[in-house]
XYZ file of C-alpha atoms in Angstrom:
561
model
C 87.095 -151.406 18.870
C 87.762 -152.157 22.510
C 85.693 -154.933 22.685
C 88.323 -156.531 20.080
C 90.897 -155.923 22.120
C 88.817 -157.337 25.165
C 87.998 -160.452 23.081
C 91.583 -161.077 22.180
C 93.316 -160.602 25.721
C 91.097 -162.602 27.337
C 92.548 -165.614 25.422
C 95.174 -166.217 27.614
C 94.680 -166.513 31.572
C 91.414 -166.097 32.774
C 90.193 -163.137 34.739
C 90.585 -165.332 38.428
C 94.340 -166.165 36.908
C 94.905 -162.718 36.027
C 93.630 -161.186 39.183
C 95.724 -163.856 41.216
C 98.886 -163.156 39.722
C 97.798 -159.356 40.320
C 97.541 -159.673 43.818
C 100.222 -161.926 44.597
C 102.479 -159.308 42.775
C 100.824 -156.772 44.732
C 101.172 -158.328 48.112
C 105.203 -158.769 47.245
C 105.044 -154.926 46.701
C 103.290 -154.195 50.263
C 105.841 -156.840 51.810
C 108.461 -155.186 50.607
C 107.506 -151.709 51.636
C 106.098 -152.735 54.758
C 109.545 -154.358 55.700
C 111.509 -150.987 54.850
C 109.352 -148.828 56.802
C 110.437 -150.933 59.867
C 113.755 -150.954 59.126
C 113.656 -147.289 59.151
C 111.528 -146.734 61.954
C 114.884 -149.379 63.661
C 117.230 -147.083 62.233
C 115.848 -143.784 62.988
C 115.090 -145.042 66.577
C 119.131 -145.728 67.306
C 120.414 -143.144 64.999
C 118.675 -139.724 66.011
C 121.327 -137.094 65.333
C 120.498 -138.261 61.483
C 120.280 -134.959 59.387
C 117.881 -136.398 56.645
C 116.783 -133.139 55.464
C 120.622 -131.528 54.811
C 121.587 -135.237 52.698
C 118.523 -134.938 51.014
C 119.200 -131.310 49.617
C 122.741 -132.500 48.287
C 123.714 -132.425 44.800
C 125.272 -135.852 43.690
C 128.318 -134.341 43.257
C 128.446 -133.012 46.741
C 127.193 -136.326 48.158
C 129.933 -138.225 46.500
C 132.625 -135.791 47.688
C 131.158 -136.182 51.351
C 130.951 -139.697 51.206
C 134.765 -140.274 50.095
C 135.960 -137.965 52.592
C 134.162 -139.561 55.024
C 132.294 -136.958 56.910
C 128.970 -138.888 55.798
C 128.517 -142.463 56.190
C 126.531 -144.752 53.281
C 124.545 -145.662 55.866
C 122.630 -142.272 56.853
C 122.425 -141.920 53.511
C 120.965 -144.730 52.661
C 118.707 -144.277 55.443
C 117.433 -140.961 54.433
C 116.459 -141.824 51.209
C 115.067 -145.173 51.903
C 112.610 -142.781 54.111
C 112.056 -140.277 51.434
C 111.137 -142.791 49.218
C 108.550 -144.201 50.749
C 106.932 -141.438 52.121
C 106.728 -140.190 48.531
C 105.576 -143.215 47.170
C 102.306 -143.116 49.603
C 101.139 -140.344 47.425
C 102.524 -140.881 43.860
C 102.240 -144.213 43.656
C 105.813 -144.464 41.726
C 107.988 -147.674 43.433
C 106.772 -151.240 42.389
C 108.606 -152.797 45.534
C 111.730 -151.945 47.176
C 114.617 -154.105 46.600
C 115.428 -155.475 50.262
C 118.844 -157.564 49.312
C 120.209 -153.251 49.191
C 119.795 -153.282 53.373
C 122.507 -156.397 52.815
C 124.520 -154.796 50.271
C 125.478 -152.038 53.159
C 127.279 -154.271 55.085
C 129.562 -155.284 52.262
C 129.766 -151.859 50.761
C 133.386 -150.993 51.882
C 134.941 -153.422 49.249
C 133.983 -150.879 46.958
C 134.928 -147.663 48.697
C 137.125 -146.634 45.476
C 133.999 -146.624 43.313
C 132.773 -143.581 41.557
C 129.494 -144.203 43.252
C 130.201 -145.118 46.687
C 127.595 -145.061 49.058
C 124.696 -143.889 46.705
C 121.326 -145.383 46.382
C 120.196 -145.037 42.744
C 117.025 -146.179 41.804
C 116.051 -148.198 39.056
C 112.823 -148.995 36.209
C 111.189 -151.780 36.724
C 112.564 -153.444 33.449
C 115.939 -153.494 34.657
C 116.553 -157.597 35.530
C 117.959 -157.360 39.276
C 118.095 -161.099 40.771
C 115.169 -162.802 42.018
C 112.508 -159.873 40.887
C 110.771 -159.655 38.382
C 110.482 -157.402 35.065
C 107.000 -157.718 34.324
C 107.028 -154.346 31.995
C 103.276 -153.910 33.324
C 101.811 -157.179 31.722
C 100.627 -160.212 34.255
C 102.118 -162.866 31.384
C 105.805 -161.456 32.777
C 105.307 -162.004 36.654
C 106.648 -164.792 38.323
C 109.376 -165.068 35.930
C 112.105 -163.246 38.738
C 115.790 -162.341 37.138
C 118.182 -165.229 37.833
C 120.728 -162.789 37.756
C 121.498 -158.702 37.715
C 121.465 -157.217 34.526
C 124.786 -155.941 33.331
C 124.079 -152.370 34.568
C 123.273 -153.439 37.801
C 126.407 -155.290 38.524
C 128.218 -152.222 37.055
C 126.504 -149.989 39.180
C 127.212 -152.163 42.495
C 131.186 -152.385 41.402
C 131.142 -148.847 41.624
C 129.442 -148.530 45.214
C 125.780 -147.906 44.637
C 123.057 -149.386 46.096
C 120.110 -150.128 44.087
C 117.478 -149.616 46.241
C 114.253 -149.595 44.506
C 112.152 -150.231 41.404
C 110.476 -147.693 39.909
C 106.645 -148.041 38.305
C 106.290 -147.858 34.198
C 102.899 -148.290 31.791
C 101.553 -151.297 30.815
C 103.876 -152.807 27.883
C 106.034 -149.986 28.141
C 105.255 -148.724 24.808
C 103.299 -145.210 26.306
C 104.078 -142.659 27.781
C 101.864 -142.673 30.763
C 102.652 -144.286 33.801
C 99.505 -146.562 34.502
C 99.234 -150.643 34.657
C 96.345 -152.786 36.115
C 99.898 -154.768 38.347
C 100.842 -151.768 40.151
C 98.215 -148.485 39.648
C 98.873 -145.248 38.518
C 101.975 -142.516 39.088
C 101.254 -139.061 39.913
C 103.524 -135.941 38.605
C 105.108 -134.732 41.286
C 104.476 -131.548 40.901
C 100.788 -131.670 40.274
C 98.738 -134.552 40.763
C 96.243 -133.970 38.572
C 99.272 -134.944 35.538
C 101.233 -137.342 34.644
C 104.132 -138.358 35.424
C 105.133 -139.414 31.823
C 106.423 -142.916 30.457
C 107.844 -145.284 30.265
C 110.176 -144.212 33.309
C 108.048 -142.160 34.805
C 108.231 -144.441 37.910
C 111.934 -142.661 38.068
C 111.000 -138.926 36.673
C 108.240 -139.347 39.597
C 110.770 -140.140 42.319
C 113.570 -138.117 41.126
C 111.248 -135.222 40.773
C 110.438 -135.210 44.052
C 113.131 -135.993 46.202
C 112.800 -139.313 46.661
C 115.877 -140.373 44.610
C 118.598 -138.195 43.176
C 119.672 -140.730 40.658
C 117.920 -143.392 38.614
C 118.417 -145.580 35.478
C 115.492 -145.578 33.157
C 115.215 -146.320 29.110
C 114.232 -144.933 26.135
C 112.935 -145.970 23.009
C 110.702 -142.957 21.827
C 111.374 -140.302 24.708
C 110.584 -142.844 27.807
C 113.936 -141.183 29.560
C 113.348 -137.348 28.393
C 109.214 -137.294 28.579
C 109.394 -138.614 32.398
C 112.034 -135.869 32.300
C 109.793 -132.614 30.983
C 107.124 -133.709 32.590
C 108.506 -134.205 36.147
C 111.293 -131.122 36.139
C 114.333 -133.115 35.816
C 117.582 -133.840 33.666
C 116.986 -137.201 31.620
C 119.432 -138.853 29.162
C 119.320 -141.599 25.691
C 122.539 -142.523 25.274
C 123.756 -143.386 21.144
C 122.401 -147.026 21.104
C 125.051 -149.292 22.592
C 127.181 -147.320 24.643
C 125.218 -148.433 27.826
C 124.823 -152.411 27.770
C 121.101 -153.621 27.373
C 121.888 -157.062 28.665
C 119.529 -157.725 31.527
C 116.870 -154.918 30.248
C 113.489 -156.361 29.634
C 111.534 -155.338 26.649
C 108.111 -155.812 25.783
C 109.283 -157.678 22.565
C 112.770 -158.147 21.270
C 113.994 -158.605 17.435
C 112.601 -155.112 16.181
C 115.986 -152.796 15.437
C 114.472 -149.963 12.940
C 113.803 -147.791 16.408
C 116.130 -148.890 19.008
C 115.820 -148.470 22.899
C 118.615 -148.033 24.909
C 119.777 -147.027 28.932
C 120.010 -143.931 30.190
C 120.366 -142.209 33.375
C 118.172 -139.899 34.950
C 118.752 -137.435 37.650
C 118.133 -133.693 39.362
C 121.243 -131.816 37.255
C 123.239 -132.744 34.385
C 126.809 -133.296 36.484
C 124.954 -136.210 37.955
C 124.430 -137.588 34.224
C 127.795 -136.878 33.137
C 129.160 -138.903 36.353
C 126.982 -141.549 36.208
C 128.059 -142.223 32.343
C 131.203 -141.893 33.299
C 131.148 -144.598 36.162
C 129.423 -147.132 34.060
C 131.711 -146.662 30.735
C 134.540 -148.684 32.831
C 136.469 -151.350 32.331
C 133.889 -153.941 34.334
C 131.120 -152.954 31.743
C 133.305 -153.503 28.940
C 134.156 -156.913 30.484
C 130.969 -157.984 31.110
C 129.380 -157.311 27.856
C 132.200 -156.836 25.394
C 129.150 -156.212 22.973
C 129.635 -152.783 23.498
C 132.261 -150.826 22.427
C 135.219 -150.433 25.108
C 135.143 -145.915 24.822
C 135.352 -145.071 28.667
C 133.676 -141.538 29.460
C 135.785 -138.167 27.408
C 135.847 -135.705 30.716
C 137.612 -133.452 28.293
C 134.824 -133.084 26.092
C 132.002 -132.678 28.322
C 134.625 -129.943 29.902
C 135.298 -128.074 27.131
C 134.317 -124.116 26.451
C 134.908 -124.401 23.011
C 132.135 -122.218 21.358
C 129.426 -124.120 19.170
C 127.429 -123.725 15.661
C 123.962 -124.655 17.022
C 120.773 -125.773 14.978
C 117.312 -124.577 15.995
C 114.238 -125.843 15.896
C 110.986 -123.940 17.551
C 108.293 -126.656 15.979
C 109.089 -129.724 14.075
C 106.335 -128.984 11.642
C 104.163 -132.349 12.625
C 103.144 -130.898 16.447
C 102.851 -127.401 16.990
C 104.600 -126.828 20.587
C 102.909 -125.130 23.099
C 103.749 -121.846 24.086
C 105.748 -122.825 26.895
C 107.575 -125.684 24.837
C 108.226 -122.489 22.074
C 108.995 -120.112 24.717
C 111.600 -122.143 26.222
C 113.812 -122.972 22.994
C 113.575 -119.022 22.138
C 114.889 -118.296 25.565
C 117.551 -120.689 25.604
C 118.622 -119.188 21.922
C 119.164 -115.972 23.166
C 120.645 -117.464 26.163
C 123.273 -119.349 24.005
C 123.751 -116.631 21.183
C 124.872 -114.033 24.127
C 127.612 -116.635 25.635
C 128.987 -116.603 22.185
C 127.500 -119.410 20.357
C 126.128 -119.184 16.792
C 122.517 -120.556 16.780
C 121.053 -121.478 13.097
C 117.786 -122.292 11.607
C 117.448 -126.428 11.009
C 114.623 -128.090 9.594
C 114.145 -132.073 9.675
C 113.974 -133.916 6.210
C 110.579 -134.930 5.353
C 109.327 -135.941 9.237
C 105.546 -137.508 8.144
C 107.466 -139.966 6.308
C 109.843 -141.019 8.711
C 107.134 -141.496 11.708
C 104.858 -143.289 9.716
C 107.086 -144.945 7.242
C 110.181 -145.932 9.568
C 108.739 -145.148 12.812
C 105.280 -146.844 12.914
C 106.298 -149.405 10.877
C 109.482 -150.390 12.339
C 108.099 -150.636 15.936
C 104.631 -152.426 14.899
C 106.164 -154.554 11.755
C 104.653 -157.319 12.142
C 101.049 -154.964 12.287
C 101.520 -154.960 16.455
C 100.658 -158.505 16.789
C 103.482 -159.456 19.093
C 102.371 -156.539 21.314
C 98.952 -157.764 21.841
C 99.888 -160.939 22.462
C 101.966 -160.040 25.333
C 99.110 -158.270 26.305
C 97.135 -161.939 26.617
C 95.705 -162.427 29.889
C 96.230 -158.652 31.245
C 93.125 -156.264 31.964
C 93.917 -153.472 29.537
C 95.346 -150.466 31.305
C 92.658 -147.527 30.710
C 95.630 -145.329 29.886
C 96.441 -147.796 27.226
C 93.074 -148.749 25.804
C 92.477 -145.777 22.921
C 96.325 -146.516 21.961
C 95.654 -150.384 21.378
C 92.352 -150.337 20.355
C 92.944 -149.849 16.310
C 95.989 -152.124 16.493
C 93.973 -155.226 16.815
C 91.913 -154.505 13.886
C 92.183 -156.811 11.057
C 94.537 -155.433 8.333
C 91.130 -154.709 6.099
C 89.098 -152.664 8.335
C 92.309 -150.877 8.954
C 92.789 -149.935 5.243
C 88.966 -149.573 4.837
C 89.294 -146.878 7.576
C 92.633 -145.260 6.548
C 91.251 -144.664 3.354
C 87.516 -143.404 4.478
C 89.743 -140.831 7.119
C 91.576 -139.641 3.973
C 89.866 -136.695 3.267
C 89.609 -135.118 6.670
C 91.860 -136.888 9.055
C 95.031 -137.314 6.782
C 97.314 -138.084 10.104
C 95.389 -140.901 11.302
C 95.089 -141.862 7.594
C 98.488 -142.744 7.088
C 98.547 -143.797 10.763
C 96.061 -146.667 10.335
C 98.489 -147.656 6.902
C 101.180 -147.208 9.310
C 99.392 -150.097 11.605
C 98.783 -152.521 9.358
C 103.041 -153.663 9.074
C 105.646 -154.171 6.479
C 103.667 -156.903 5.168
C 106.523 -159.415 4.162
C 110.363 -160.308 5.143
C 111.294 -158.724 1.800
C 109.668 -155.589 2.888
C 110.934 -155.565 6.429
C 114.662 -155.606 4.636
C 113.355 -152.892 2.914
C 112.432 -150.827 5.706
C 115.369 -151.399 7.681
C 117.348 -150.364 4.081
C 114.909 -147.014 4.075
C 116.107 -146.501 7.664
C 119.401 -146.672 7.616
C 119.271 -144.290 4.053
C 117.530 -141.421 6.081
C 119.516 -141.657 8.993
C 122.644 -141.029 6.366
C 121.169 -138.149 4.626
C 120.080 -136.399 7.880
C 123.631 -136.233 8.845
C 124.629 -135.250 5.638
C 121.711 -132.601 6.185
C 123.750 -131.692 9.320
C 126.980 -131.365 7.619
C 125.382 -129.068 4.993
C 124.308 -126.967 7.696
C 127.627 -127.252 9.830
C 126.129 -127.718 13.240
C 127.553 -129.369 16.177
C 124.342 -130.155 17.748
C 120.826 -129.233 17.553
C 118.398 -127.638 20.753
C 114.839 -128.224 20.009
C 111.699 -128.607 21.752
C 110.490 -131.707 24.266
C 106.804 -132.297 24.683
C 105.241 -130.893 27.759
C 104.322 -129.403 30.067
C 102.710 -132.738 31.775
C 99.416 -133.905 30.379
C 95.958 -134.315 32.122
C 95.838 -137.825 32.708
C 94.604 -140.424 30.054
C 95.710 -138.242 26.990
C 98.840 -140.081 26.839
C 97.557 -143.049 25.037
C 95.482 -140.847 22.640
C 98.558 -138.912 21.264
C 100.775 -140.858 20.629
C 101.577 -138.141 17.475
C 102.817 -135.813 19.578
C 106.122 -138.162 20.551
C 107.337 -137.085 17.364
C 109.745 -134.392 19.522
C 111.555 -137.552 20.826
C 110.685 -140.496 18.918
C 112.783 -139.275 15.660
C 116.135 -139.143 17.926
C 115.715 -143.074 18.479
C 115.314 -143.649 15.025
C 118.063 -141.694 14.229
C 119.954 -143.182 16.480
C 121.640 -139.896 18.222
C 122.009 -138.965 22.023
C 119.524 -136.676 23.216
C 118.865 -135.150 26.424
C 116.455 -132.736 28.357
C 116.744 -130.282 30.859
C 114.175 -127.965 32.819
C 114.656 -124.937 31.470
C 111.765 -123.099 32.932
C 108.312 -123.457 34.058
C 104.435 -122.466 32.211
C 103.251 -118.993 33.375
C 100.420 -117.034 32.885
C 100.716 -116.008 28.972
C 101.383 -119.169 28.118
C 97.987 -120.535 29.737
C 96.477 -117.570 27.688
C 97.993 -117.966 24.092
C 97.353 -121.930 24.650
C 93.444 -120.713 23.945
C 94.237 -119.695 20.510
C 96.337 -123.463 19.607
C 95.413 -124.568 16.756
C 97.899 -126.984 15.961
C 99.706 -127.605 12.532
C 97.078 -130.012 10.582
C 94.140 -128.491 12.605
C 93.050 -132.111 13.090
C 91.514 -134.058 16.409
C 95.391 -134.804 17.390
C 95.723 -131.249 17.752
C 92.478 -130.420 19.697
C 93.486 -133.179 21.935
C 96.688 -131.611 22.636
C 95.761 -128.842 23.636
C 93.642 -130.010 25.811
C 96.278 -132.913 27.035
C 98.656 -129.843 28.048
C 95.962 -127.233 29.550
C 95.792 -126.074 32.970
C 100.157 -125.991 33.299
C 100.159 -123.104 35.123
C 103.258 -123.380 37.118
C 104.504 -127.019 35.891
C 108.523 -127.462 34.033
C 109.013 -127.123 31.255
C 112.326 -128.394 29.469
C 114.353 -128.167 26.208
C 115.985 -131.020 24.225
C 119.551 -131.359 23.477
C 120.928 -133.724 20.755
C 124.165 -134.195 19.017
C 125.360 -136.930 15.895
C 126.012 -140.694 17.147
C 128.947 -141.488 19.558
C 129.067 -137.610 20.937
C 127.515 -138.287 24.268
C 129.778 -136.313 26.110
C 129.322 -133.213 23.528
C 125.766 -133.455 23.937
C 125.778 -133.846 27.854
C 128.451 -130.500 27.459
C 125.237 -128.562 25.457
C 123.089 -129.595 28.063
C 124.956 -127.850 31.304
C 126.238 -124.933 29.384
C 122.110 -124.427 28.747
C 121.753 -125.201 32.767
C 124.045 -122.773 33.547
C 123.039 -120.340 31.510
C 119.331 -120.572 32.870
C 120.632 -120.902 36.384
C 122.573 -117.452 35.892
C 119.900 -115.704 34.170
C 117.542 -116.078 37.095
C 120.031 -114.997 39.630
């Protein structure tokens, strides 16, 4: 199988392009780094009564307020996390080159004193367009194609006072969720570097997890923003589709809408969320892209005490959790139940169908042909090579193999089906119609049931590396909230202990299958590592859902007091 793939990638450059373009990228990267290290070694030099450590253990909320009043300047800030950054970065691996026009933007930073953001370096994913860089997404065909201008999020983000400082590493082609590409190397978890990060931002849950940013912009199409997030101890946001602008956001192919990605922001607490939302849902964003629908940020909502009817969910009934993922969501019940909230059972509607039928073949329609073709010309990413390998298959040895699995590897069965596409246009019309009918009768499922929102299980804690690309089942805890199209967010709840570890050795998963024996052994040896719970809410209640997701921070926070 992966000598297909091998066979068909080498089609487009050849290996001496491939590797040029590699190291050319690579020596922009070390340039780039190289340069900010001695502008902080200048800085630090002339400016030694800089207090790195006490910015660096500020809030964003406390940053902000310091910043506005004054008593700290952008520029120690900027400074200080510049430093952090790339000390970090020497042993995660997680910045793919640091964006040097930022040391500029400080000099002009006072024309936007007023902003929301003033002053604050926020870091961004490598897909985001920011001018004269590149978006490569991981594959060699993208580089040397730099932005001609910022993406839309960007130029919101400077308006406001921020200073995009850095780009932040993602997998090869995006579509994983590992943080490995044969451009820039391999991120390390931050907590344990022996994991993974997670992907597709898990350049950002890398940096944010440890310090070296304390807020970022990453995206999501099936749990890139909340994976990075569980994995890496952080709060992680996917906005409902089109409330952030995409304009400017690179994607490894555009045109496919059954599962759509969107922009979300990423950061230590959920405050920092809620603020960044509501600095980019302005006026300027709404101008610039009036593509998106002019709602600016409802501080009432996301401040409200009003008490909740809560749905439940301890397994989705395709992955069995692991203890700590089950633990977590039982814990945060109680949690919720005793502040007055009424938690109920919820079940999804018929969740093998929708990640094979709309899932699998929504993203791969066209059998994953545009995907490999991207691919043309890159050394496959080992992270990425068990993922890819049956998707360049011919449609008949597919369908020869989905049916000789049948009888004792049913997932992969339907998988492989999955794989080989809609087929025709008809049947792509009919897919989108199939998605759009069960994202109507799951909210009609949640009217039945009366909830307000819905706390449920993220995948983690952070895998041994290079299981990523082997399980790509177990995304189903995220995945279904793109297709769906509802806001969903994640926040570290607690961390693996002990009985966990210990009950782990009895997994055996819900179909019993090689998925589930690779699980557990993707998620062994946690011992100590986050572990979050997921937060989601119907279409257009971002602010509700960001609300569900501090009350459940607070309510941790206070229970370990």
């Amino acid at each position: 199988m992966i000598g297909t793939v091998m066979v068909l990638l080498q089609k487009g450059y050849t290996q001496r392009e491939a590797k040029a373009k590699i190291q050319k990228a690579q020596n922009r990267r070390t340039d780039s780094l190289q340069r900010a290290e001695h502008a902080v070694l200048q800085y630090n030099k002339s400016h030694p009564e800089t207090d790195s450590a006490l910015i660096l253990t500020l809030s964003l909320s406390e940053l902000t307020k310091k910043l506005q009043e004054g008593s700290l300047n952008p520029e120690e800030v900027f400074y200080s996390y510049m430093e952090k950054t790339l000390d970090l970065n020497k042993d995660l691996n997680c910045c793919t080159g640091i964006l040097l026009e930022s040391f500029d933007q400080m000099k002009t930073l006072d024309s936007n004193r007023k902003g929301l953001l003033y002053g604050v370096p926020v870091s961004i994913k490598e897909n985001y367009g920011y001018k004269n860089y590149d978006s490569s997404c991981g594959v060699v065909i993208n580089l040397d194609h730099p932005a001609k201008e910022d993406s839309v999020l960007v130029e919101v983000l400077k308006k406001q006072g921020a200073i995009p400082f850095v780009k932040t590493n993602i997998p090869q082609a995006l579509l994983n969720y590992e943080c490995s590409n044969p451009i820039f190397g391999q991120t390390l978890n931050p907590h344990n570097p022996l994991k993974t990060s997670g992907g597709s931002s898990g350049g950002e849950g890398a940096l944010i997890g440890g310090g070296g940013s304390l807020l970022g912009m990453g995206s999501d199409i099936g749990g890139s923003i909340r994976l990075p997030a569980s994995f890496c101890g952080i709060c992680g946001f996917k906005p409902t589709p089109g409330r952030l602008s995409s304009q400017g956001l690179s994607s490894i192919y555009r045109g496919q809408i059954s599962v759509p990605s969107c922009a979300g922001p990423m950061a230590r607490d959920v405050d920092s969320l809620a603020l960044c939302m509501q600095a980019l849902l302005c006026d300027h964003m709404f101008s610039l892209d009036p593509t998106v629908p002019p709602m600016p940020f409802n501080v009432q909502i996301y401040q409200s005490s009003k008490r909740l009817r809560i749905g439940y969910l301890e397994s989705d009934g395709y992955t069995q959790p692991s203890p700590s993922m089950a633990r977590s969501v039982r814990e945060v019940k109680a949690l919720l139940e005793a502040a007055g909230h009424t938690l109920v059972p919820y079940r999804h509607l018929n969740l093998e169908y929708a990640i094979v039928e709309l899932i699998v073949k929504g993203i791969l329609a066209d059998g994953a042909t545009t995907l490999l073709q991207k691919l043309e010309g890159s050394p496959v990413d080992p992270s990425l090579k068990a993922q890819i390998a049956p998707y360049a298959l011919p449609i008949w040895l597919k369908k020869t193999l989905s049916f000789l699995l049948k009888p004792f590897f049913s997932r992969a069965s339907v998988f492989l089906q999955g794989l080989c596409g809609v087929g025709s246009i008809q049947d792509l019309w009919k897919q989108h119609a199939a998605v759009e009918d069960y994202i109507q009768e799951t909210i009609a499922e949640w009217r039945k049931c009366n909830i307000d929102a819905l706390l449920c299980p993220v995948t983690g804690p952070a895998y041994n590396h290079l299981y990523c690309g082997k399980l790509s089942s177990a995304a189903s805890y995220t995945v279904l909230f793109n297709l769906l199209q509802f806001p969903a967010g994640v926040v570290p709840v607690s961390t693996v202990n002990a009985e966990d570890e210990e009950e782990l050795k009895h997994y055996k998963g819900v179909y019993q299958d090689q998925w589930d024996k690779l699980f557990k052994q993707a998620v062994s040896g946690g011992e100590g590592l986050p572990v979050g719970v997921q937060c989601v809410t119907l279409p257009w209640q971002d602010e509700l859902c960001l609300r569900l997701m501090k009350e459940v921070e607070q309510l941790v926070k206070q229970s370990k007091a």
